[in-house]
PDB file of C-alpha atoms in Angstrom:
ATOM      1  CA  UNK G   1       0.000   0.000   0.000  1.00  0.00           C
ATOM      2  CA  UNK G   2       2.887   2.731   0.861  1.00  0.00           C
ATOM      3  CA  UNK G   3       4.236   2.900  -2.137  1.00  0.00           C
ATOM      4  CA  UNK G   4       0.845   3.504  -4.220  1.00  0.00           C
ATOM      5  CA  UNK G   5       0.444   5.906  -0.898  1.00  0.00           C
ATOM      6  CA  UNK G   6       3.845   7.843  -1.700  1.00  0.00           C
ATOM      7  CA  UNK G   7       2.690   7.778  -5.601  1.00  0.00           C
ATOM      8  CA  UNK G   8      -0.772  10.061  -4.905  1.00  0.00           C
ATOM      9  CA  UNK G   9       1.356  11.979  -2.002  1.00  0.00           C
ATOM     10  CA  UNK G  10       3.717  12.808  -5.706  1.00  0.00           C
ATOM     11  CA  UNK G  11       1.016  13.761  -7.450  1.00  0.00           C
ATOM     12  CA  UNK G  12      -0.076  16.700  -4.303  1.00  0.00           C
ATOM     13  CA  UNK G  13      -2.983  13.753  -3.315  1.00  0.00           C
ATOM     14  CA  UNK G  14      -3.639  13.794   0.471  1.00  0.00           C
ATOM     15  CA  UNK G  15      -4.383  10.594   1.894  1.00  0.00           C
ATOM     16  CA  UNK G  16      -4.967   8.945   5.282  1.00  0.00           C
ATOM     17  CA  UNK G  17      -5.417   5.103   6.653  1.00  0.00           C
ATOM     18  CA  UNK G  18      -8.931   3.672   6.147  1.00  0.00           C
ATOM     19  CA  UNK G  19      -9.997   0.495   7.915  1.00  0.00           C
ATOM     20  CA  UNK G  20      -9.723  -2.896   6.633  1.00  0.00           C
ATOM     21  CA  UNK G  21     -11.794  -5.971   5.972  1.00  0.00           C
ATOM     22  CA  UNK G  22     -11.144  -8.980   8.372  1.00  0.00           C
ATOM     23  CA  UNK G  23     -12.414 -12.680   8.274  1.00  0.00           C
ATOM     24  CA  UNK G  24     -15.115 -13.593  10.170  1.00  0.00           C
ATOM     25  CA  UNK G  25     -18.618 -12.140   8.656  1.00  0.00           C
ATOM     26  CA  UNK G  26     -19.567  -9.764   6.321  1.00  0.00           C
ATOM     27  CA  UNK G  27     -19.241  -6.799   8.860  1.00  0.00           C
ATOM     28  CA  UNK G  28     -15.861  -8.023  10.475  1.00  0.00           C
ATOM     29  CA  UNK G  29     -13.575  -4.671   9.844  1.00  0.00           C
ATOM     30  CA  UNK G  30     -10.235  -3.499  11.342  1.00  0.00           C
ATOM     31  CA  UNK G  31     -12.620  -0.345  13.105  1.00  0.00           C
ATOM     32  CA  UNK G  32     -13.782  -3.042  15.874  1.00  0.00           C
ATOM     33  CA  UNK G  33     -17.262  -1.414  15.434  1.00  0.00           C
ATOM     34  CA  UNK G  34     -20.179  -4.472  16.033  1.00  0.00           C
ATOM     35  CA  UNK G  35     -21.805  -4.626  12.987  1.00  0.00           C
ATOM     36  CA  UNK G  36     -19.748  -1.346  10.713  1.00  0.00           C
ATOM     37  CA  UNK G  37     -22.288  -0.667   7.877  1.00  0.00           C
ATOM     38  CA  UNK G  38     -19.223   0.389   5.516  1.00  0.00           C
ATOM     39  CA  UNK G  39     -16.453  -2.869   6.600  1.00  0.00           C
ATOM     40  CA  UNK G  40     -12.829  -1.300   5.089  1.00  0.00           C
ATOM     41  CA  UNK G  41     -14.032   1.514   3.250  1.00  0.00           C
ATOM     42  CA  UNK G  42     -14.117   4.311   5.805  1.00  0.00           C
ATOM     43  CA  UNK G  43     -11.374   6.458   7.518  1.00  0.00           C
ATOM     44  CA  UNK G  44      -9.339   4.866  10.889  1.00  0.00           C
ATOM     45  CA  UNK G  45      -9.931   8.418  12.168  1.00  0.00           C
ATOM     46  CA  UNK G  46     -12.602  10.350  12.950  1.00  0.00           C
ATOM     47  CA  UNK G  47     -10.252  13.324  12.211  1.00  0.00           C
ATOM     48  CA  UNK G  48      -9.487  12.432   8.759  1.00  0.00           C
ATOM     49  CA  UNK G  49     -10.317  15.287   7.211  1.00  0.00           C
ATOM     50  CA  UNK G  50      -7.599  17.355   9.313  1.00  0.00           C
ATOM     51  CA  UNK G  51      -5.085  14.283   9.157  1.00  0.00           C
ATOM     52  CA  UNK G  52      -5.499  13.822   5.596  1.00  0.00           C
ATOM     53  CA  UNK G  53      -1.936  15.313   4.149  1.00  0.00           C
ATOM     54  CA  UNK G  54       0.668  14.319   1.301  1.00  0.00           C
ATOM     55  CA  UNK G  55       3.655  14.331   3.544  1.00  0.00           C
ATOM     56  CA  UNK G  56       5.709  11.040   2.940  1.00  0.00           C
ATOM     57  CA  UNK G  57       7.238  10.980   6.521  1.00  0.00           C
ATOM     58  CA  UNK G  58       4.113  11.146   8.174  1.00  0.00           C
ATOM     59  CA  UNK G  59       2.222   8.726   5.642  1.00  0.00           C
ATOM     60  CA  UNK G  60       5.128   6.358   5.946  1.00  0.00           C
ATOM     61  CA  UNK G  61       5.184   6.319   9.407  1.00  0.00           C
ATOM     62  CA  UNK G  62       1.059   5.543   9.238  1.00  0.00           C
ATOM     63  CA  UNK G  63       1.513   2.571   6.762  1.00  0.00           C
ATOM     64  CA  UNK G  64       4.694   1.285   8.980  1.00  0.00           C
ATOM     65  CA  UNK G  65       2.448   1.560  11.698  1.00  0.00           C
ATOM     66  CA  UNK G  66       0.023  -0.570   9.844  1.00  0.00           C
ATOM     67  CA  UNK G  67       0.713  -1.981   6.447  1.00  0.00           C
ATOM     68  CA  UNK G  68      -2.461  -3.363   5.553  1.00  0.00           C
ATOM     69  CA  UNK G  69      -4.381   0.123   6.165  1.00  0.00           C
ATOM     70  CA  UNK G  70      -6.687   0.993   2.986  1.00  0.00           C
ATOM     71  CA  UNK G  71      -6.215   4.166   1.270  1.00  0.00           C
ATOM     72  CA  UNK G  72      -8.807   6.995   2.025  1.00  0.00           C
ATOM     73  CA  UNK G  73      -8.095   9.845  -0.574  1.00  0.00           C
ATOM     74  CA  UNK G  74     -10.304  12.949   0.616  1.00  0.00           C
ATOM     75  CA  UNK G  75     -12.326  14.615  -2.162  1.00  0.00           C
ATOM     76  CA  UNK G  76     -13.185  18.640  -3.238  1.00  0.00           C
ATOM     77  CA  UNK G  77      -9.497  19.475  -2.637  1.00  0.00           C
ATOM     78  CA  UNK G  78      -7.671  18.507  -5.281  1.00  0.00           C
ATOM     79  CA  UNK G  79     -10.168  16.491  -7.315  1.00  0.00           C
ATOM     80  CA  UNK G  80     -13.664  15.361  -6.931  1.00  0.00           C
ATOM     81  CA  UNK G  81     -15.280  11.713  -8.003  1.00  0.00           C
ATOM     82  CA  UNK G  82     -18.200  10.663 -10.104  1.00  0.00           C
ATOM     83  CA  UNK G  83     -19.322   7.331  -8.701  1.00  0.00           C
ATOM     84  CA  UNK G  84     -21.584   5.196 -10.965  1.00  0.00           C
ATOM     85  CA  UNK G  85     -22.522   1.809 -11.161  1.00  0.00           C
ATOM     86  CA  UNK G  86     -20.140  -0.343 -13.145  1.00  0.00           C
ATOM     87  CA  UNK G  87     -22.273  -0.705 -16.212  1.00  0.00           C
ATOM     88  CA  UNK G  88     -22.742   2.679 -16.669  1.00  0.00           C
ATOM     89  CA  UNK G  89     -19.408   3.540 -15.861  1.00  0.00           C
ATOM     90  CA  UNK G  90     -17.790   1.006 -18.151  1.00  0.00           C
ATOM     91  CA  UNK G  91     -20.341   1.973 -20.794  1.00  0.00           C
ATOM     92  CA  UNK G  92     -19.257   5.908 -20.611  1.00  0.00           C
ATOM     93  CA  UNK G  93     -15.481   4.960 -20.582  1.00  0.00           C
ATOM     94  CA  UNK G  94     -16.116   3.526 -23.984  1.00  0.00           C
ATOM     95  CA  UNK G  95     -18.201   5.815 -24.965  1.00  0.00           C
ATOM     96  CA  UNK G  96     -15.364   8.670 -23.844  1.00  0.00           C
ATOM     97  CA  UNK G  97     -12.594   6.594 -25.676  1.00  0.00           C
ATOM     98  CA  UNK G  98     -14.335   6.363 -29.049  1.00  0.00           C
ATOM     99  CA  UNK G  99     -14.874  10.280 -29.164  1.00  0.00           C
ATOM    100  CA  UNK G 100     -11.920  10.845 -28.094  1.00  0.00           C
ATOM    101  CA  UNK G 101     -12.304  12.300 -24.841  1.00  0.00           C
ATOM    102  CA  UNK G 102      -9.625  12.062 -22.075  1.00  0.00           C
ATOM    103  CA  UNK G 103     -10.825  10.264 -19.083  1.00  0.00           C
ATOM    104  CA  UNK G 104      -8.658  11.678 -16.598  1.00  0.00           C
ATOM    105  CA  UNK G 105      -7.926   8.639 -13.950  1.00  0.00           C
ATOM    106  CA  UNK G 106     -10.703   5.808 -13.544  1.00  0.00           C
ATOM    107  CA  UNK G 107     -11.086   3.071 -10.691  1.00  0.00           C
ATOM    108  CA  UNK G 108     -12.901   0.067 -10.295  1.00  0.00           C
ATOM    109  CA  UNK G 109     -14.430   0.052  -6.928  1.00  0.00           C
ATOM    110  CA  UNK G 110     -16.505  -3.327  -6.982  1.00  0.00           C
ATOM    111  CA  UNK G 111     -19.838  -2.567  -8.620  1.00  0.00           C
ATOM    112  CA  UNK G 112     -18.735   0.582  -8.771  1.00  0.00           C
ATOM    113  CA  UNK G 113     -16.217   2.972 -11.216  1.00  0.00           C
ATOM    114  CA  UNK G 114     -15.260   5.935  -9.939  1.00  0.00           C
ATOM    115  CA  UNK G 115     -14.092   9.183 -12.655  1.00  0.00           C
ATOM    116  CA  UNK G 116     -11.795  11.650 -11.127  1.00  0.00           C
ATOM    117  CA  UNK G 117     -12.160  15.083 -12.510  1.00  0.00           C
ATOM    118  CA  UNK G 118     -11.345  18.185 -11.180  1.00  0.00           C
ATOM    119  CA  UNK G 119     -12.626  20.454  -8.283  1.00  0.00           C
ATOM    120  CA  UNK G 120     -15.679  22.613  -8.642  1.00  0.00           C
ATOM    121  CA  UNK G 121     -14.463  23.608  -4.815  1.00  0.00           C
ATOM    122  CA  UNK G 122     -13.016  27.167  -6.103  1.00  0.00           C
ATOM    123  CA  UNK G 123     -14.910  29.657  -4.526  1.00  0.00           C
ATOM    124  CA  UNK G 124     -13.205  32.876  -3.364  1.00  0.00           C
ATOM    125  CA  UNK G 125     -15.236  32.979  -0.288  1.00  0.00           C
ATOM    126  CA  UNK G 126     -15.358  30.025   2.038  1.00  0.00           C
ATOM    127  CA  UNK G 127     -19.128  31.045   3.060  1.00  0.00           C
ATOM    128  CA  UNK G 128     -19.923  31.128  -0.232  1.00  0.00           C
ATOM    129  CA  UNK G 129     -19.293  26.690  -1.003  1.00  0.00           C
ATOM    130  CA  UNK G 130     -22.094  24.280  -0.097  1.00  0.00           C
ATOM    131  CA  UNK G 131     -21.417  20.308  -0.414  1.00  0.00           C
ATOM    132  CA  UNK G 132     -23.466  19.209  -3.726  1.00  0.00           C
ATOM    133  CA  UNK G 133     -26.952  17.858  -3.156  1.00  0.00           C
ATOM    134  CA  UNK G 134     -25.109  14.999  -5.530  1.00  0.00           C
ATOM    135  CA  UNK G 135     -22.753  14.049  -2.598  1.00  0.00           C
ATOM    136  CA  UNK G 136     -23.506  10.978  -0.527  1.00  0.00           C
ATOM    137  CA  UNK G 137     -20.818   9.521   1.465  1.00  0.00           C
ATOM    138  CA  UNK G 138     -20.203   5.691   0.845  1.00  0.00           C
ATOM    139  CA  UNK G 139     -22.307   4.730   3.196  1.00  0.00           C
ATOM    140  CA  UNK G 140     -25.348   5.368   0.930  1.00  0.00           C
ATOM    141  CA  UNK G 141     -24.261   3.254  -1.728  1.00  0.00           C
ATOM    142  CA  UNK G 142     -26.971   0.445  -1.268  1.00  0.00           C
ATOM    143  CA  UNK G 143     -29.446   3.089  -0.856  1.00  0.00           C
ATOM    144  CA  UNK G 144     -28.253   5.589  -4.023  1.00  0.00           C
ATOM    145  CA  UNK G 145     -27.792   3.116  -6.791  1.00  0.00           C
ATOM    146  CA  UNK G 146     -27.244   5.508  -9.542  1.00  0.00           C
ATOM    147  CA  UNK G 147     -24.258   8.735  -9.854  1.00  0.00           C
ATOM    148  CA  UNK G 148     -22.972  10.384  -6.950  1.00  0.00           C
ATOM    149  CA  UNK G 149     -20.551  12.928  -6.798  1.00  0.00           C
ATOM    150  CA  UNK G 150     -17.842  12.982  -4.440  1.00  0.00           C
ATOM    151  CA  UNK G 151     -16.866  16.501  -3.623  1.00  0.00           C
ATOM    152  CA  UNK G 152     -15.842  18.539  -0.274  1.00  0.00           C
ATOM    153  CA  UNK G 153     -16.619  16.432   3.046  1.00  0.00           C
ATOM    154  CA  UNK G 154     -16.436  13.426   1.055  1.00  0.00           C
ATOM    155  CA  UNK G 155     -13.809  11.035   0.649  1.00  0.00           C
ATOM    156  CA  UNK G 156     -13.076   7.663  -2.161  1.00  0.00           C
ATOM    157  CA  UNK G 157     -11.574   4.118  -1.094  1.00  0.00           C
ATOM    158  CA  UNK G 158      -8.687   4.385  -3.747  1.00  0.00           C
ATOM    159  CA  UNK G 159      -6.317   1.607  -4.919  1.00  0.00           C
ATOM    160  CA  UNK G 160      -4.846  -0.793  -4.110  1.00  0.00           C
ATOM    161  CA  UNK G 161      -7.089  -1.295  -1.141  1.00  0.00           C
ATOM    162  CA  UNK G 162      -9.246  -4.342  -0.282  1.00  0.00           C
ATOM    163  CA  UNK G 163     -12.750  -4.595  -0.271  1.00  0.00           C
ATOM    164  CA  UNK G 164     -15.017  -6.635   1.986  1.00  0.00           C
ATOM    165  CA  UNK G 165     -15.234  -9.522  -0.623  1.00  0.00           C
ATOM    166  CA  UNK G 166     -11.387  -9.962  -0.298  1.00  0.00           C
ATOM    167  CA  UNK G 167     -10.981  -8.426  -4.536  1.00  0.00           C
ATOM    168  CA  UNK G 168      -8.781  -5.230  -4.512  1.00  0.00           C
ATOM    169  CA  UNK G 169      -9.980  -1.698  -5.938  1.00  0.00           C
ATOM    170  CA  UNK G 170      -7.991  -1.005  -8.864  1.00  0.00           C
ATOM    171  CA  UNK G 171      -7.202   1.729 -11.526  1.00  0.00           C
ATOM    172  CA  UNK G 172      -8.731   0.985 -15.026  1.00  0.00           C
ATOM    173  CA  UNK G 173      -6.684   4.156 -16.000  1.00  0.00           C
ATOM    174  CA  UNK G 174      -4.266   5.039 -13.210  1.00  0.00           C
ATOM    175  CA  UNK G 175      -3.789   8.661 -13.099  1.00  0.00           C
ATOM    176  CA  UNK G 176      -0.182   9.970 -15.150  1.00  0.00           C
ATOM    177  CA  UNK G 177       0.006  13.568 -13.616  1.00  0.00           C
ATOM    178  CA  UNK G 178      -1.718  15.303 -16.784  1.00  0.00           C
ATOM    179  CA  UNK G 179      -4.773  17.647 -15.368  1.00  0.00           C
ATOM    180  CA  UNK G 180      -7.828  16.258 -14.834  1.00  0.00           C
ATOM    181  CA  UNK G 181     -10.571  16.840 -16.968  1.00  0.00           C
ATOM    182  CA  UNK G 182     -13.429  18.917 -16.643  1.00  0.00           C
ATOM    183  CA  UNK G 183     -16.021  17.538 -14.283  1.00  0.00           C
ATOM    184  CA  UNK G 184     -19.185  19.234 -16.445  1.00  0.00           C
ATOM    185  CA  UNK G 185     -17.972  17.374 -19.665  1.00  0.00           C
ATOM    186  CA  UNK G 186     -17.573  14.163 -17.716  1.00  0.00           C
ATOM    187  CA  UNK G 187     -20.913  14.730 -15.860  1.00  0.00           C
ATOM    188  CA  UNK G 188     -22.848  15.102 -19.704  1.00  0.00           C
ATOM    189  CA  UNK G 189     -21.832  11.480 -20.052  1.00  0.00           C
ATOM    190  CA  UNK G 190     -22.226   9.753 -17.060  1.00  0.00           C
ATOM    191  CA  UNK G 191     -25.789  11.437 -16.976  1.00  0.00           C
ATOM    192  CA  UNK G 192     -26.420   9.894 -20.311  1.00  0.00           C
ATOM    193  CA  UNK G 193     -25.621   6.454 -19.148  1.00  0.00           C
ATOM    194  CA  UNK G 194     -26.736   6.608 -15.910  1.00  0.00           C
ATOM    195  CA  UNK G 195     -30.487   7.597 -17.114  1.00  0.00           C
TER     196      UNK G 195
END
C-alpha cells in the first residue's frame, strides 16, 4: 500500500489510513465497530479530514504503523469523483474513448467505477461553497444506486485497497500527472448512461 500511498502523495494527493476488511462475517472490519455498515471503506480516524496530508514521513510512518491500512483519498481538494454503477461507468469509458475524450484517472471500486475530474471547490469565499446535493458519502451506496458525486466532506476508497469480498480496488486508467478533466464534460456522459 505505501508505495501507491507515496505515488498520490507525488502527485499533491492527500491521503490517510482507512480500515480494513477482516475474516469472520460480512461486517468483520479493522474499526472493531459491532456490525460497521461500511467494513474497510471508511477512515481509521474520525479526524481524517484534518489528518489527511501528502507528507511522505508522516504517511510512511502511518503505513509502517500498519501496512495493511486501505487508502482513504479525501475529495473537493484537489479532485472530486463521479461514482456510478459499473455498467454505466464502463459503458461511458467507452463511450469517452471512441470520441476521443480524455478520461482523466478511472477506478474500479466493486460494482462501482469511480471518474476523477477536477474540483468545482473554487470559490473565493469560504461562506460562499455548499457540499453538492449529488454528494452521498459511501455509506449510501446500497441506498443511491445511480451517480454520486464525491466533492468537499467526502472522501473515495482508492487503490490498491481491499474490499469486503477480499478483490482489490484497482485503476482501469491510473492517473499519469496530466490535469484532470473537466467535471461538467464528464458529468454530460455519465448522466447519459446513468439515465
Amino acid at each position: 500500500m505505501i508505495g501507491s500511498v507515496l505515488e498520490y502523495a507525488a502527485l499533491g494527493w492527500a491521503s490517510c489510513p482507512g480500515a480494513r476488511p477482516l475474516q469472520g462475517g460480512p461486517r468483520a472490519c479493522s474499526c472493531d465497530r459491532v456490525g460497521c455498515p461500511d467494513p474497510g471503506a471508511h477512515p481509521l480516524s474520525r479526524a481524517w479530514q484534518m489528518q489527511a496530508t501528502a507528507d511522505p514521513a508522516l504517511l510512511s510512518h502511518w503505513w509502517q504503523r500498519d501496512p495493511e491500512a486501505n487508502v482513504i483519498l479525501p475529495t473537493g481538494r484537489v479532485f472530486d469523483v463521479f461514482d456510478v454503477p459499473a455498467a454505466a461507468g464502463l459503458t461511458a469509458l467507452a463511450s469517452m474513448d471512441s470520441a476521443g475524450s480524455a478520461t482523466g484517472p478511472v477506478a474500479a471500486n466493486g460494482d462501482r467505477v469511480l471518474f476523477y475530474v477536477a474540483t468545482r471547490n473554487i470559490a473565493e469565499d469560504e461562506d460562499e461553497w455548499w457540499s453538492c446535493p449529488l454528494d452521498f458519502g459511501p455509506a449510501t451506496i446500497d441506498e443511491m444506486p445511480g451517480l454520486r458525486w464525491h466533492c468537499r466532506d467526502s472522501y473515495v476508497l482508492a487503490p490498491p485497497s481491499t474490499l469486503p469480498a477480499g478483490r482489490a480496488t484497482s485503476w482501469l486508467r491510473p492517473p499519469d500527472g496530466r490535469p484532470l478533466p473537466d467535471p461538467l464534460r464528464v458529468l454530460d456522459t455519465l448522466a447519459d448512461v446513468c439515465e
